[in-house]
mmCIF file of C-alpha atoms in Angstrom:
data_model
loop_
_atom_site.group_PDB
_atom_site.id
_atom_site.type_symbol
_atom_site.label_atom_id
_atom_site.label_comp_id
_atom_site.label_asym_id
_atom_site.label_seq_id
_atom_site.Cartn_x
_atom_site.Cartn_y
_atom_site.Cartn_z
ATOM 1 C CA UNK A 246 74.788 64.191 127.521
ATOM 2 C CA UNK A 247 72.108 62.369 129.615
ATOM 3 C CA UNK A 248 71.498 65.324 132.076
ATOM 4 C CA UNK A 249 71.657 67.461 129.153
ATOM 5 C CA UNK A 250 69.108 65.484 127.518
ATOM 6 C CA UNK A 251 66.955 65.398 130.636
ATOM 7 C CA UNK A 252 67.093 68.644 131.333
ATOM 8 C CA UNK A 253 66.470 69.345 127.490
ATOM 9 C CA UNK A 254 62.640 67.221 128.324
ATOM 10 C CA UNK A 255 61.598 68.993 131.298
ATOM 11 C CA UNK A 256 61.928 72.109 129.650
ATOM 12 C CA UNK A 257 60.127 71.499 126.121
ATOM 13 C CA UNK A 258 57.189 69.301 128.662
ATOM 14 C CA UNK A 259 56.969 72.487 130.880
ATOM 15 C CA UNK A 260 56.732 74.709 127.968
ATOM 16 C CA UNK A 261 53.769 72.910 125.971
ATOM 17 C CA UNK A 262 52.045 71.960 129.224
ATOM 18 C CA UNK A 263 52.135 76.332 129.477
ATOM 19 C CA UNK A 264 51.181 76.543 125.781
ATOM 20 C CA UNK A 265 48.172 74.419 126.272
ATOM 21 C CA UNK A 266 47.086 76.122 129.535
ATOM 22 C CA UNK A 267 47.240 79.770 127.395
ATOM 23 C CA UNK A 268 45.805 78.102 124.625
ATOM 24 C CA UNK A 269 43.019 77.033 126.825
ATOM 25 C CA UNK A 270 42.725 80.362 128.975
ATOM 26 C CA UNK A 271 42.075 81.900 126.004
ATOM 27 C CA UNK A 272 39.507 79.435 123.775
ATOM 28 C CA UNK A 273 37.783 79.606 127.496
ATOM 29 C CA UNK A 274 37.569 83.459 127.292
ATOM 30 C CA UNK A 275 36.428 83.518 123.707
ATOM 31 C CA UNK A 276 33.187 81.240 124.960
ATOM 32 C CA UNK A 277 32.776 82.773 128.103
ATOM 33 C CA UNK A 278 31.918 86.146 125.964
ATOM 34 C CA UNK A 279 30.293 84.667 123.168
ATOM 35 C CA UNK A 280 27.772 81.675 124.495
ATOM 36 C CA UNK A 281 25.862 82.265 127.955
ATOM 37 C CA UNK A 282 28.421 80.607 130.423
ATOM 38 C CA UNK A 283 25.389 78.742 131.890
ATOM 39 C CA UNK A 284 25.576 76.483 129.665
ATOM 40 C CA UNK A 285 29.093 75.624 129.428
ATOM 41 C CA UNK A 286 29.818 76.165 132.941
ATOM 42 C CA UNK A 287 29.696 72.091 133.720
ATOM 43 C CA UNK A 288 32.031 71.161 130.254
ATOM 44 C CA UNK A 289 34.976 74.125 131.197
ATOM 45 C CA UNK A 290 35.095 72.299 135.167
ATOM 46 C CA UNK A 291 35.522 69.116 133.379
ATOM 47 C CA UNK A 292 38.396 70.348 131.164
ATOM 48 C CA UNK A 293 39.907 72.349 134.261
ATOM 49 C CA UNK A 294 40.065 68.876 135.377
ATOM 50 C CA UNK A 295 41.608 67.057 132.957
ATOM 51 C CA UNK A 296 43.909 70.242 133.102
ATOM 52 C CA UNK A 297 44.824 70.055 136.645
ATOM 53 C CA UNK A 298 45.356 65.934 136.367
ATOM 54 C CA UNK A 299 47.847 66.648 133.385
ATOM 55 C CA UNK A 300 49.810 69.301 135.730
ATOM 56 C CA UNK A 301 49.792 67.017 138.384
ATOM 57 C CA UNK A 302 51.044 64.048 136.676
ATOM 58 C CA UNK A 303 54.117 66.127 134.914
ATOM 59 C CA UNK A 304 54.750 67.735 138.050
ATOM 60 C CA UNK A 305 54.893 63.570 139.947
ATOM 61 C CA UNK A 306 57.460 63.050 136.734
ATOM 62 C CA UNK A 307 59.186 65.283 136.116
ATOM 63 C CA UNK A 308 59.911 67.069 140.022
ATOM 64 C CA UNK A 309 62.618 64.360 141.162
ATOM 65 C CA UNK A 310 64.413 65.680 137.634
ATOM 66 C CA UNK A 311 63.971 69.179 138.077
ATOM 67 C CA UNK A 312 65.196 69.553 141.793
ATOM 68 C CA UNK A 313 68.536 67.471 140.545
ATOM 69 C CA UNK A 314 69.008 69.493 137.520
ATOM 70 C CA UNK A 315 68.877 72.558 140.531
ATOM 71 C CA UNK A 316 70.916 71.424 142.036
ATOM 72 C CA UNK A 317 73.270 70.379 139.577
ATOM 73 C CA UNK A 318 73.205 74.010 138.125
ATOM 74 C CA UNK A 319 73.362 76.022 141.671
ATOM 75 C CA UNK A 320 76.539 74.040 142.089
ATOM 76 C CA UNK A 321 78.212 74.706 139.031
ATOM 77 C CA UNK A 322 77.235 78.392 139.926
ATOM 78 C CA UNK A 323 78.673 78.257 143.626
ATOM 79 C CA UNK A 324 82.054 76.130 142.100
ATOM 80 C CA UNK A 325 82.931 78.360 139.550
ATOM 81 C CA UNK A 326 82.699 81.323 142.112
ATOM 82 C CA UNK A 327 84.787 79.901 144.439
ATOM 83 C CA UNK A 328 87.134 79.671 141.283
ATOM 84 C CA UNK A 329 87.125 83.190 140.507
ATOM 85 C CA UNK A 330 87.569 84.694 143.653
ATOM 86 C CA UNK A 331 90.304 82.569 144.992
ATOM 87 C CA UNK A 332 93.551 83.635 144.671
ATOM 88 C CA UNK A 333 95.237 80.261 144.273
ATOM 89 C CA UNK A 334 97.549 80.813 141.312
ATOM 90 C CA UNK A 335 97.362 77.447 140.328
ATOM 91 C CA UNK A 336 93.633 78.436 139.371
ATOM 92 C CA UNK A 337 94.110 81.347 137.474
ATOM 93 C CA UNK A 338 95.748 79.770 134.304
ATOM 94 C CA UNK A 339 94.060 81.082 131.307
ATOM 95 C CA UNK A 340 93.013 77.554 130.856
ATOM 96 C CA UNK A 341 90.947 77.534 134.238
ATOM 97 C CA UNK A 342 89.377 80.675 133.675
ATOM 98 C CA UNK A 343 87.694 80.130 130.305
ATOM 99 C CA UNK A 344 86.705 76.428 131.194
ATOM 100 C CA UNK A 345 85.381 78.211 134.755
ATOM 101 C CA UNK A 346 83.619 80.873 132.571
ATOM 102 C CA UNK A 347 81.849 78.621 130.025
ATOM 103 C CA UNK A 348 80.555 76.242 133.057
ATOM 104 C CA UNK A 349 79.046 79.223 134.609
ATOM 105 C CA UNK A 350 77.370 80.483 131.536
ATOM 106 C CA UNK A 351 76.102 76.643 130.902
ATOM 107 C CA UNK A 352 74.690 76.840 134.203
ATOM 108 C CA UNK A 353 73.377 79.900 134.482
ATOM 109 C CA UNK A 354 71.192 79.204 131.268
ATOM 110 C CA UNK A 355 70.274 75.675 132.361
ATOM 111 C CA UNK A 356 68.839 77.445 135.234
ATOM 112 C CA UNK A 357 67.063 80.296 133.593
ATOM 113 C CA UNK A 358 65.438 77.569 130.878
ATOM 114 C CA UNK A 359 64.265 75.278 133.319
ATOM 115 C CA UNK A 360 62.776 78.196 135.673
ATOM 116 C CA UNK A 361 61.293 80.053 132.668
ATOM 117 C CA UNK A 362 59.444 77.550 131.617
ATOM 118 C CA UNK A 363 58.153 75.719 134.599
ATOM 119 C CA UNK A 364 57.072 79.473 135.004
ATOM 120 C CA UNK A 365 55.048 79.525 132.400
ATOM 121 C CA UNK A 366 52.336 76.856 134.068
ATOM 122 C CA UNK A 367 52.800 79.064 137.234
ATOM 123 C CA UNK A 368 52.418 82.039 135.535
ATOM 124 C CA UNK A 369 49.205 80.823 132.965
ATOM 125 C CA UNK A 370 47.263 79.097 135.825
ATOM 126 C CA UNK A 371 47.449 82.571 137.627
ATOM 127 C CA UNK A 372 46.133 84.383 134.625
ATOM 128 C CA UNK A 373 43.681 81.278 133.556
ATOM 129 C CA UNK A 374 41.972 81.856 137.668
ATOM 130 C CA UNK A 375 41.324 85.959 136.214
ATOM 131 C CA UNK A 376 39.355 84.840 133.573
ATOM 132 C CA UNK A 377 35.925 84.719 135.222
ATOM 133 C CA UNK A 378 36.361 87.919 136.763
ATOM 134 C CA UNK A 379 37.452 89.280 133.763
ATOM 135 C CA UNK A 380 34.108 88.237 132.239
ATOM 136 C CA UNK A 381 31.431 89.575 134.996
ATOM 137 C CA UNK A 382 31.616 92.890 133.486
ATOM 138 C CA UNK A 383 31.037 91.807 129.981
ATOM 139 C CA UNK A 384 28.128 89.406 131.703
ATOM 140 C CA UNK A 385 26.537 92.600 133.104
ATOM 141 C CA UNK A 386 26.913 94.831 130.145
ATOM 142 C CA UNK A 387 25.198 92.734 127.448
ATOM 143 C CA UNK A 388 22.718 91.029 129.290
ATOM 144 C CA UNK A 389 21.258 93.880 131.089
ATOM 145 C CA UNK A 390 18.011 93.289 129.067
ATOM 146 C CA UNK A 391 17.344 90.007 130.561
ATOM 147 C CA UNK A 392 17.824 89.590 134.289
ATOM 148 C CA UNK A 393 17.160 86.280 134.427
ATOM 149 C CA UNK A 394 19.781 85.175 131.444
ATOM 150 C CA UNK A 395 21.830 87.724 134.178
ATOM 151 C CA UNK A 396 21.559 85.800 137.147
ATOM 152 C CA UNK A 397 21.951 82.469 135.698
ATOM 153 C CA UNK A 398 25.179 84.021 133.830
ATOM 154 C CA UNK A 399 26.935 85.421 136.681
ATOM 155 C CA UNK A 400 25.408 81.851 138.728
ATOM 156 C CA UNK A 401 27.529 80.129 136.433
ATOM 157 C CA UNK A 402 30.460 82.589 136.395
ATOM 158 C CA UNK A 403 30.585 82.468 140.027
ATOM 159 C CA UNK A 404 30.348 78.864 140.459
ATOM 160 C CA UNK A 405 33.131 79.023 137.844
ATOM 161 C CA UNK A 406 35.417 81.294 140.237
ATOM 162 C CA UNK A 407 34.978 79.476 142.679
ATOM 163 C CA UNK A 408 36.246 76.403 141.422
ATOM 164 C CA UNK A 409 39.622 77.782 139.485
ATOM 165 C CA UNK A 410 40.481 79.446 143.244
ATOM 166 C CA UNK A 411 40.995 75.998 144.703
ATOM 167 C CA UNK A 412 42.880 75.139 141.464
ATOM 168 C CA UNK A 413 46.948 75.009 141.509
ATOM 169 C CA UNK A 414 48.689 74.657 138.320
ATOM 170 C CA UNK A 415 52.105 74.218 138.888
ATOM 171 C CA UNK A 416 55.294 71.929 139.100
ATOM 172 C CA UNK A 417 58.099 72.360 141.851
ATOM 173 C CA UNK A 418 60.974 71.236 142.136
ATOM 174 C CA UNK A 419 60.913 67.537 144.388
ATOM 175 C CA UNK A 420 57.921 68.635 145.574
ATOM 176 C CA UNK A 421 59.672 71.431 148.171
ATOM 177 C CA UNK A 422 59.333 74.180 146.128
ATOM 178 C CA UNK A 423 56.917 76.300 143.464
ATOM 179 C CA UNK A 424 59.001 77.095 140.235
ATOM 180 C CA UNK A 425 58.429 80.460 139.400
ATOM 181 C CA UNK A 426 60.378 83.579 138.708
ATOM 182 C CA UNK A 427 60.417 84.310 142.439
ATOM 183 C CA UNK A 428 63.278 81.688 142.334
ATOM 184 C CA UNK A 429 65.822 84.224 140.422
ATOM 185 C CA UNK A 430 65.468 86.833 143.256
ATOM 186 C CA UNK A 431 66.357 83.808 145.753
ATOM 187 C CA UNK A 432 68.785 82.415 144.117
ATOM 188 C CA UNK A 433 70.573 85.665 142.963
ATOM 189 C CA UNK A 434 71.039 86.764 146.590
ATOM 190 C CA UNK A 435 72.331 83.375 147.702
ATOM 191 C CA UNK A 436 75.060 84.134 145.047
ATOM 192 C CA UNK A 437 75.914 87.651 146.224
ATOM 193 C CA UNK A 438 75.925 86.812 149.515
ATOM 194 C CA UNK A 439 78.294 83.739 149.217
ATOM 195 C CA UNK A 440 80.573 85.996 146.295
ATOM 196 C CA UNK A 441 81.179 88.184 149.661
ATOM 197 C CA UNK A 442 81.792 85.869 151.730
ATOM 198 C CA UNK A 443 83.958 83.586 149.828
ATOM 199 C CA UNK A 444 86.073 86.740 148.826
ATOM 200 C CA UNK A 445 86.421 88.014 152.572
ATOM 201 C CA UNK A 446 87.808 84.611 153.693
ATOM 202 C CA UNK A 447 90.256 84.160 150.636
#
C-alpha cells in the first residue's frame, strides 16, 4: 500500500513538473515572438533559475524513492521470468501462473509510468533549450528594417541560449542515472539476456 502511494506521488510530481516546464516553454516562445527579446531576457533568466531550482529540489527529494521503485519493479520482472522459465512442477500450477503473470504486468506498468513521468521533465528540458534557436529566424525576418533593434534581439537570444546550454532539467534514480526513455532499451536488453540465460540453465 505504502509502496503504491509513494509511486503515485513520484509519478504525479514528475508529471506536474514536466507540465510546468512545457507551459513555461510555450509562454516563452510567445513572448519572444511578440516582444523584443532584449526587454525580457533578464526576467526569463530569472524564471529559468526558479525552474532549475524546482527541478533540483524535486530530484533531491524523490531520487531515492525513484531508485527503490526501479529496483522493486525490475526485481519483480526478473523474479517473474525466473518462475515462468522454471521447469519445477510446483511452479506451474494455475494459481502460481496467474499470480506471476499479474505481478509481472503490475511491475511493467509501474516501471512504464515512473519512467514516462520522469522522462517528461527530461524531454521538456531538451525542447526548452531549442526555443531561442527557433526564434533567431523570426527575429531576423521581422526586425530586418532596424539593424540596431535586430542586433540587440540577436544578442539577447544568444545570451539566453548560452544560459540554457548550462541548464540541466532532469530527475535521476538515486543520483546514479537519468530517468528517460533510454531506460526502456537498457532494461529490455537485460531482461531478454536474463530470460535466455535462465531458459538455457533450467
